[in-house]
Short mmCIF file of N, CA and C in Angstrom, two decimals:
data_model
loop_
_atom_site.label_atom_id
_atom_site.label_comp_id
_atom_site.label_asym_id
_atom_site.label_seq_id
_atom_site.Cartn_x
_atom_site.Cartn_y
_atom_site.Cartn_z
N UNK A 1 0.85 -1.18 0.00
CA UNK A 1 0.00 0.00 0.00
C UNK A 1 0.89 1.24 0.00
N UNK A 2 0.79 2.11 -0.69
CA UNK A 2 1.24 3.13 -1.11
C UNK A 2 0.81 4.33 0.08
N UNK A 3 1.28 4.95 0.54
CA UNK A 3 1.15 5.62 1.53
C UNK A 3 1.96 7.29 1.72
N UNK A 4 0.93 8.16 1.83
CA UNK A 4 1.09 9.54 1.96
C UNK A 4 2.89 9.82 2.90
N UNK A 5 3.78 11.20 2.24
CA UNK A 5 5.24 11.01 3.01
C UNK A 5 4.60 11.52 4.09
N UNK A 6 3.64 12.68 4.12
CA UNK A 6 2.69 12.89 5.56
C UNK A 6 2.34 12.07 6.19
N UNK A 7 1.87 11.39 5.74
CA UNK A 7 0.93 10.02 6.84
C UNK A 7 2.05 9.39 7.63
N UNK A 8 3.20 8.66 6.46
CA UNK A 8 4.43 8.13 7.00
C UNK A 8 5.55 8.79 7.93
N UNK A 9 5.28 10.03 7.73
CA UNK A 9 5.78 10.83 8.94
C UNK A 9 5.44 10.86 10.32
N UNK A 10 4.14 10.82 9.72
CA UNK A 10 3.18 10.95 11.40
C UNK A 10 2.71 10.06 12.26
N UNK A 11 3.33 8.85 11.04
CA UNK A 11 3.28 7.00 11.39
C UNK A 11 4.40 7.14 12.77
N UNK A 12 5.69 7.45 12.37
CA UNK A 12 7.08 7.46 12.49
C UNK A 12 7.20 8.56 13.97
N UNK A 13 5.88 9.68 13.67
CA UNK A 13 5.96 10.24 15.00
C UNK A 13 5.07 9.61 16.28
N UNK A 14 4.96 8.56 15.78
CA UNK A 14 3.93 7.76 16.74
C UNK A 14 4.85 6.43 17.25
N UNK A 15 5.48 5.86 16.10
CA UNK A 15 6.55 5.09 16.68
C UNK A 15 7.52 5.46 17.61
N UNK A 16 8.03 6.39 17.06
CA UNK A 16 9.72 6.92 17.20
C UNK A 16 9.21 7.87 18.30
N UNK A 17 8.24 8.22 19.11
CA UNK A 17 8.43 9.87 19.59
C UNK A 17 9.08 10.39 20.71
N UNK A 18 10.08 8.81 21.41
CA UNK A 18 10.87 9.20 22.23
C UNK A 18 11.93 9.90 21.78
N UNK A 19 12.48 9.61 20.49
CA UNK A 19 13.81 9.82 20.11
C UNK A 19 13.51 11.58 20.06
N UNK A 20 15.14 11.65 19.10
CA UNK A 20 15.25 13.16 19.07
C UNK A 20 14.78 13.19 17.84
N UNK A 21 14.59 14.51 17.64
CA UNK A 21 13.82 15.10 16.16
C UNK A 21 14.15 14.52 14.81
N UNK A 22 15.40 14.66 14.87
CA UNK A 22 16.26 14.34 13.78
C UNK A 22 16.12 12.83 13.44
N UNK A 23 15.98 12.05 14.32
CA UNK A 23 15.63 10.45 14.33
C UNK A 23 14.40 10.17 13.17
N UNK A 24 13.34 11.42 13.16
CA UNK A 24 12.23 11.37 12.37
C UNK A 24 12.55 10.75 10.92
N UNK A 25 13.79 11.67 10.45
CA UNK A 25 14.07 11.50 9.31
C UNK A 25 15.23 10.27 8.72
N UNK A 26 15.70 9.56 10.35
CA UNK A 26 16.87 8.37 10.10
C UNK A 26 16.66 7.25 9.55
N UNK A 27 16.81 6.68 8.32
CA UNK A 27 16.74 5.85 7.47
C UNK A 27 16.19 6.21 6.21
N UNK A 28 15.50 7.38 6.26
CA UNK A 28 15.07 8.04 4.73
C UNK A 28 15.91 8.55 4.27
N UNK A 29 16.70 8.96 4.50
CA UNK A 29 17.95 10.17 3.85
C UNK A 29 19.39 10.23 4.59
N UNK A 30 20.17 10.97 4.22
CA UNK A 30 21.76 10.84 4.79
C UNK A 30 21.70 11.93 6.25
N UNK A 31 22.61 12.24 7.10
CA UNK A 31 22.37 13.08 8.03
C UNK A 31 22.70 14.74 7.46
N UNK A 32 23.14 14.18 6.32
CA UNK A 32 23.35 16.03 5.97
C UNK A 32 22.42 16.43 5.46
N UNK A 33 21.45 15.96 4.81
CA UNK A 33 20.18 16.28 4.24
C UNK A 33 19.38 16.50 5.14
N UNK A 34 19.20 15.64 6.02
CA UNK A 34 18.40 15.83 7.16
C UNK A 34 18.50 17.02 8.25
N UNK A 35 19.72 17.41 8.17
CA UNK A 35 20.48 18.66 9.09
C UNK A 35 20.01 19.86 7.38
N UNK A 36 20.03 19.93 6.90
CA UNK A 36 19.32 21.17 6.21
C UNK A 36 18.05 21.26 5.95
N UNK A 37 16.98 19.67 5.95
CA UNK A 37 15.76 19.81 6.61
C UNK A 37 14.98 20.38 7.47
N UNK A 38 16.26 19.62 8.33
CA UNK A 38 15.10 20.45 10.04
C UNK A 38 15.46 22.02 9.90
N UNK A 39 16.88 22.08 9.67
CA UNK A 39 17.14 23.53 9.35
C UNK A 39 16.59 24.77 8.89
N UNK A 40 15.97 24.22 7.85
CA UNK A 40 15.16 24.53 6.96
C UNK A 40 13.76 24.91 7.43
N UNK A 41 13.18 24.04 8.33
CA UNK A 41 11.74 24.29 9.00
C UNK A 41 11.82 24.54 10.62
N UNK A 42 13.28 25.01 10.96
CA UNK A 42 13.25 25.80 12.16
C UNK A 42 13.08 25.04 13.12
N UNK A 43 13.36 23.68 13.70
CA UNK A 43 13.10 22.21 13.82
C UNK A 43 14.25 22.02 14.78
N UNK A 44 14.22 22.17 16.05
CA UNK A 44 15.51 22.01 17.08
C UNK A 44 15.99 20.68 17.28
N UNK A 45 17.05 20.48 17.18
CA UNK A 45 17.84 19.46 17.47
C UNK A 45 17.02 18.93 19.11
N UNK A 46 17.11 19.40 19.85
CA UNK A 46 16.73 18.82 21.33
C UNK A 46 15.69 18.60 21.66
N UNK A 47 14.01 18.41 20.24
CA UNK A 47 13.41 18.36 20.86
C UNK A 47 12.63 16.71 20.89
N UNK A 48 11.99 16.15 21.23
CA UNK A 48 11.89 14.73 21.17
C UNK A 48 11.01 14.76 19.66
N UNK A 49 10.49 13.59 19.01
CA UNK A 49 9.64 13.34 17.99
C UNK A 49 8.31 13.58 18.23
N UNK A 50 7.82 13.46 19.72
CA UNK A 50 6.50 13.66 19.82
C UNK A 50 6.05 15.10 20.10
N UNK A 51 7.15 16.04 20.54
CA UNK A 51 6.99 17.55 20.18
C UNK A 51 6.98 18.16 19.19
N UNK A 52 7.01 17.61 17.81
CA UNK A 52 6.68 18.54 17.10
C UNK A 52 5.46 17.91 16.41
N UNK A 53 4.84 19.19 16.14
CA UNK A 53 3.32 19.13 15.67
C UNK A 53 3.13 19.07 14.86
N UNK A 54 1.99 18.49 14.40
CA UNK A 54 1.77 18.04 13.22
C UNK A 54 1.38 19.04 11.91
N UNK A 55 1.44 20.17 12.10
CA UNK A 55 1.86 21.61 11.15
C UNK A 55 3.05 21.46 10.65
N UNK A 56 3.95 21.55 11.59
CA UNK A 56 5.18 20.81 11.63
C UNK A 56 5.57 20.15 10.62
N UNK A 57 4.89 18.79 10.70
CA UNK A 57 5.72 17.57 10.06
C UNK A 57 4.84 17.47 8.99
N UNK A 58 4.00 17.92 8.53
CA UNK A 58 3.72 18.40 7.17
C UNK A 58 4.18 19.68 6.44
N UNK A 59 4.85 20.75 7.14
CA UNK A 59 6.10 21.47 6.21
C UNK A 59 7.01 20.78 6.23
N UNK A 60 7.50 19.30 7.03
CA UNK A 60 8.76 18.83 6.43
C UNK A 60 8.79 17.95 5.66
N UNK A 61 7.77 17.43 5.54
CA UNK A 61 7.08 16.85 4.30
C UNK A 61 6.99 17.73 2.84
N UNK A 62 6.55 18.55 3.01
CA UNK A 62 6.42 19.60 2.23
C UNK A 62 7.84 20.16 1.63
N UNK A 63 8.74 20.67 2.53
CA UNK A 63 10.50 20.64 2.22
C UNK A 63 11.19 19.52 1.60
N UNK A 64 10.80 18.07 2.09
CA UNK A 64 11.52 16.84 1.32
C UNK A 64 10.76 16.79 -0.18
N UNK A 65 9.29 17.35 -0.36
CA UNK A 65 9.10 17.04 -1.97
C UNK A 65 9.76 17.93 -2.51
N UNK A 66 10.09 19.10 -2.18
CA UNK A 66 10.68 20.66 -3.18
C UNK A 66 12.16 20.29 -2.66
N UNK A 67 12.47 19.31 -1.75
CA UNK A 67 13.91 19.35 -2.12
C UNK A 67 14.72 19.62 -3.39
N UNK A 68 15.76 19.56 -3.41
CA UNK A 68 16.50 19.99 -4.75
C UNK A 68 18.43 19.97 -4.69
N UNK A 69 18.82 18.73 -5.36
CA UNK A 69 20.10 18.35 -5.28
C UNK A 69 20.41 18.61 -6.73
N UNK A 70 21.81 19.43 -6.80
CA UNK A 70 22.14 19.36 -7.76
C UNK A 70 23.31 18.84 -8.00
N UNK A 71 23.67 18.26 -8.42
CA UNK A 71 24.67 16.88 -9.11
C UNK A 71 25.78 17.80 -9.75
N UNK A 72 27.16 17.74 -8.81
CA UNK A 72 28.18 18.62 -9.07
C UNK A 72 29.81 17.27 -9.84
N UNK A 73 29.25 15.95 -9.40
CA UNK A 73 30.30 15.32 -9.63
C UNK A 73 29.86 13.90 -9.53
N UNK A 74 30.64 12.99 -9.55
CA UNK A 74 30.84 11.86 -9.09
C UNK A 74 32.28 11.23 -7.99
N UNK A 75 32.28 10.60 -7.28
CA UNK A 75 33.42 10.19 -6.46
C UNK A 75 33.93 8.96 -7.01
N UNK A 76 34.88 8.62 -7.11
CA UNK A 76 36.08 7.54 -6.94
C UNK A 76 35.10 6.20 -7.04
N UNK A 77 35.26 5.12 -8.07
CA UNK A 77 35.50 3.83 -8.35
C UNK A 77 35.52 3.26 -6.55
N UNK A 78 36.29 3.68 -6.06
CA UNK A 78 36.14 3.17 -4.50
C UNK A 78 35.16 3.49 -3.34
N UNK A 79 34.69 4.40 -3.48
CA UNK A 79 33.36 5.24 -2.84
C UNK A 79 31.92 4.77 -3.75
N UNK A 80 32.03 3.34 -4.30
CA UNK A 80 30.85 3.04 -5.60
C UNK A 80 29.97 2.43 -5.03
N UNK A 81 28.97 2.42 -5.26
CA UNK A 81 27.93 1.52 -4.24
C UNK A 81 27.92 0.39 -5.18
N UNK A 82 27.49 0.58 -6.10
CA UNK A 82 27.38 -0.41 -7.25
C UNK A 82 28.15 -0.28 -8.61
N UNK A 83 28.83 -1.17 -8.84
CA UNK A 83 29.30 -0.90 -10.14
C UNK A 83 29.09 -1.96 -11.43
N UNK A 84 29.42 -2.04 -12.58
CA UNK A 84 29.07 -2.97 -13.27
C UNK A 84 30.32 -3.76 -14.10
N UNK A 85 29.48 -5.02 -14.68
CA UNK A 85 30.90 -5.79 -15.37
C UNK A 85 31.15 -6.75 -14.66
N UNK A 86 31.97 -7.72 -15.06
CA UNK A 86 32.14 -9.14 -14.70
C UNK A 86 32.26 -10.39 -15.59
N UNK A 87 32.17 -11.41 -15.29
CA UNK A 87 32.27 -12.05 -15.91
C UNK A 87 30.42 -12.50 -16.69
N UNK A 88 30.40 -13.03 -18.35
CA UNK A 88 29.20 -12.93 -18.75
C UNK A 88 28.78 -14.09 -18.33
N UNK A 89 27.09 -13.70 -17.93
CA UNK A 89 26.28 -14.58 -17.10
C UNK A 89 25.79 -15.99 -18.24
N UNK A 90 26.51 -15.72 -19.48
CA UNK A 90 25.67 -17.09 -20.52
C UNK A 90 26.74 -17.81 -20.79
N UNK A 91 27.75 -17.59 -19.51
CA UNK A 91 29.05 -18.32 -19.66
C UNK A 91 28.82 -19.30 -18.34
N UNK A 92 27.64 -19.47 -17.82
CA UNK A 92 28.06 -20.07 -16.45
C UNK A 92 26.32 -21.27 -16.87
N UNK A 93 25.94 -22.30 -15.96
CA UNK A 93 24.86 -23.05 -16.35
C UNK A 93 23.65 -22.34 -15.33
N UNK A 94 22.87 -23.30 -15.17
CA UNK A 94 21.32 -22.67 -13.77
C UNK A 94 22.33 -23.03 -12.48
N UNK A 95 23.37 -23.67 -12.44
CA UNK A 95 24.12 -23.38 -11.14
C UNK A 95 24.96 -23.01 -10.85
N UNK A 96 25.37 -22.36 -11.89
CA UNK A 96 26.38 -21.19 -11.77
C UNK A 96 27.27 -21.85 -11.88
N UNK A 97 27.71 -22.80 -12.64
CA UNK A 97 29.10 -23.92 -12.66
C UNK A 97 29.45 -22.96 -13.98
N UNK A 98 30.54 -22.67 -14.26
CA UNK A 98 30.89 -22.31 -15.58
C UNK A 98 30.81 -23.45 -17.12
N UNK A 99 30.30 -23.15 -17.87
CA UNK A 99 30.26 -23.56 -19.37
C UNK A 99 31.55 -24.17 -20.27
N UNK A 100 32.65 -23.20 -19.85
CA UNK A 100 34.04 -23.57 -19.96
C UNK A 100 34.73 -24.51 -19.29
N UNK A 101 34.87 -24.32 -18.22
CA UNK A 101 35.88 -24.88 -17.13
C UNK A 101 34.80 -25.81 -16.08
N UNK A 102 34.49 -26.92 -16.14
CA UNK A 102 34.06 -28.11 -14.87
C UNK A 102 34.24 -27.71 -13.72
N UNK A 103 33.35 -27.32 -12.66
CA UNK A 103 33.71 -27.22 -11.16
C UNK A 103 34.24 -25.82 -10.87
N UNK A 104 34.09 -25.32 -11.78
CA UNK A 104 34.51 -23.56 -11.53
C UNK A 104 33.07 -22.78 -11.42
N UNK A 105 32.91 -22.73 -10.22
CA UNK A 105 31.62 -21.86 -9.96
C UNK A 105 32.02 -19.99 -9.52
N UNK A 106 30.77 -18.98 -10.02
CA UNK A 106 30.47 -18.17 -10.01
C UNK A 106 29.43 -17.13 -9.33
N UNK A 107 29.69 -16.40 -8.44
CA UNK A 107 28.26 -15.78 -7.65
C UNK A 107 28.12 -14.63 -7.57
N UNK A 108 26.99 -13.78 -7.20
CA UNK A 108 27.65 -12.56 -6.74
C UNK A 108 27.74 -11.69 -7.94
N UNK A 109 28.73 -10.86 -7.45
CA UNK A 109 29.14 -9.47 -8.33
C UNK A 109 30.33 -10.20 -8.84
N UNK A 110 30.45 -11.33 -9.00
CA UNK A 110 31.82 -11.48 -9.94
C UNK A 110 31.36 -11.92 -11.07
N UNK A 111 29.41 -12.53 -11.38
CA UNK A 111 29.27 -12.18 -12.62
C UNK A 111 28.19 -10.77 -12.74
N UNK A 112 28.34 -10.65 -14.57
CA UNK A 112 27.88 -8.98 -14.65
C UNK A 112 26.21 -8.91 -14.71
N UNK A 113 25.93 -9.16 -13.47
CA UNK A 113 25.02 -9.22 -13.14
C UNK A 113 24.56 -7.16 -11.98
N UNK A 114 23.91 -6.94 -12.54
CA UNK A 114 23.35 -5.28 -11.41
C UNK A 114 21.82 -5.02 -11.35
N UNK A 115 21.72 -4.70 -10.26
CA UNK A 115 20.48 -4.11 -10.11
C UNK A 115 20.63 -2.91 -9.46
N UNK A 116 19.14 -1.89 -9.26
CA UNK A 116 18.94 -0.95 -8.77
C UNK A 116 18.68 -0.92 -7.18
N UNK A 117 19.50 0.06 -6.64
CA UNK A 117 19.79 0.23 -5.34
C UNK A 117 18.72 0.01 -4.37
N UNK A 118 18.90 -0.79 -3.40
CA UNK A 118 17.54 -0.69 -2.18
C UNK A 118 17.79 -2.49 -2.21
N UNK A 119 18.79 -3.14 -2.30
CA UNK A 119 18.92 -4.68 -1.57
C UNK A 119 19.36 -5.54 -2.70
N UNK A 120 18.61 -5.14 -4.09
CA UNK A 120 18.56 -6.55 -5.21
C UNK A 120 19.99 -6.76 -5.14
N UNK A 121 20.90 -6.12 -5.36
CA UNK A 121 22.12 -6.61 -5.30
C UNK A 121 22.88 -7.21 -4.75
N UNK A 122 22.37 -7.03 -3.27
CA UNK A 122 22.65 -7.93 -2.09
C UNK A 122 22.16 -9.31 -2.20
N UNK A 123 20.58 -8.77 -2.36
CA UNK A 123 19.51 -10.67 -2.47
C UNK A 123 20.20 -11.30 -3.38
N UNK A 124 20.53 -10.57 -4.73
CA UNK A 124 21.44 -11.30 -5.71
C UNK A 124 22.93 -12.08 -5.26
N UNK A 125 23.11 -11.48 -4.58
CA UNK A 125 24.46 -11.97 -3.96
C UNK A 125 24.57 -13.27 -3.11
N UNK A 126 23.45 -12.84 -2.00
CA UNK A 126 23.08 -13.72 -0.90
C UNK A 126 22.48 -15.32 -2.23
N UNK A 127 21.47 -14.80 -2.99
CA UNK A 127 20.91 -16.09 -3.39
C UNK A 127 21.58 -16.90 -4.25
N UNK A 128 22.87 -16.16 -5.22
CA UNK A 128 23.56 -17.26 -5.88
C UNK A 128 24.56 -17.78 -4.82
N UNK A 129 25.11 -17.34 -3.73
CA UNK A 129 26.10 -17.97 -3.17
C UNK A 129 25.49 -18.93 -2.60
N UNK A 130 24.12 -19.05 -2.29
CA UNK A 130 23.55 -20.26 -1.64
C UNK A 130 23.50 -21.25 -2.60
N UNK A 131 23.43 -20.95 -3.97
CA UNK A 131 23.00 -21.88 -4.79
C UNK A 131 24.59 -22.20 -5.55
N UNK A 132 25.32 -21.42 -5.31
CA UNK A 132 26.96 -22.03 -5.96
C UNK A 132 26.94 -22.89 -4.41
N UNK A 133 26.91 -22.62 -3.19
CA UNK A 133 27.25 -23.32 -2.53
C UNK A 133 26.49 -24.78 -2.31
N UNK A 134 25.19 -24.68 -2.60
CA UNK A 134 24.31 -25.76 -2.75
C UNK A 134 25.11 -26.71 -3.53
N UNK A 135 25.21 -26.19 -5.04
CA UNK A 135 25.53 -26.48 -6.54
C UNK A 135 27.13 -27.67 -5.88
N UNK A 136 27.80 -26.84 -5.08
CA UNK A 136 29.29 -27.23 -4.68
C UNK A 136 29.33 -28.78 -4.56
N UNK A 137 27.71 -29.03 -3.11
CA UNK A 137 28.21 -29.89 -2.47
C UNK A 137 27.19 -31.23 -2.95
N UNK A 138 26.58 -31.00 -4.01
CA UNK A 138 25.70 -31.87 -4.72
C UNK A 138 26.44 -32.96 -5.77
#
């Protein structure tokens, strides 16, 4: 179910409302975004989640849709969350044994296998190594 960033805010101030303010916004965004958020809507560091009102947390709702990043660069091959390339995936069988070489198995990001950010890459990771490791001992 698809759900209002208001509603989910006010979900989050019902969960969370011991924490501090800033907690509101921990796991949606980075802490520097979040520090020009509250910033932004005049939003004190010291005050708990269940003090601010719900006027409130629909202008910060309101600030995260008109946000606005503008894209000055990219960082370093080593700072990459994801990158692409590897070895090709119609080189290996359904258990990831390679096509070429007998008993040479493949998982993971070592073939060129990517997805879009938020886990697949991980699940991808996690689920062929179970299945090269399955594949191993069969």
């Amino acid at each position: 179910k698809l759900i209002d960033l208001t509603q989910m805010l006010k979900r989050r101030k019902k969960l969370f409302s011991e924490r501090n303010a800033y907690s509101l916004l921990t796991g949606i965004t980075v802490k520097q975004i979040i520090n020009n958020i509250m910033s932004a809507c005049s939003v004190n560091k010291q005050l708990f989640i269940k003090d601010i009102s719900d006027v409130k947390i629909e202008n910060i709702a309101a600030v995260i849709k008109e946000y606005k990043l503008d894209v000055i660069g990219t960082l370093s091959l080593n700072e990459a969350q994801v990158t692409i390339g590897g070895i090709e995936v119609e080189d290996f069988n359904d258990f990831l044994m390679s096509n070429k070489c007998n008993d040479l198995y493949a998982c993971g990001e070592m073939l060129n296998i990517d997805g879009k950010c938020g886990g697949y890459n991980l699940m991808w990771a996690f689920c062929s190594g179970i299945l090269c490791g399955n594949s191993v001992l069969s």
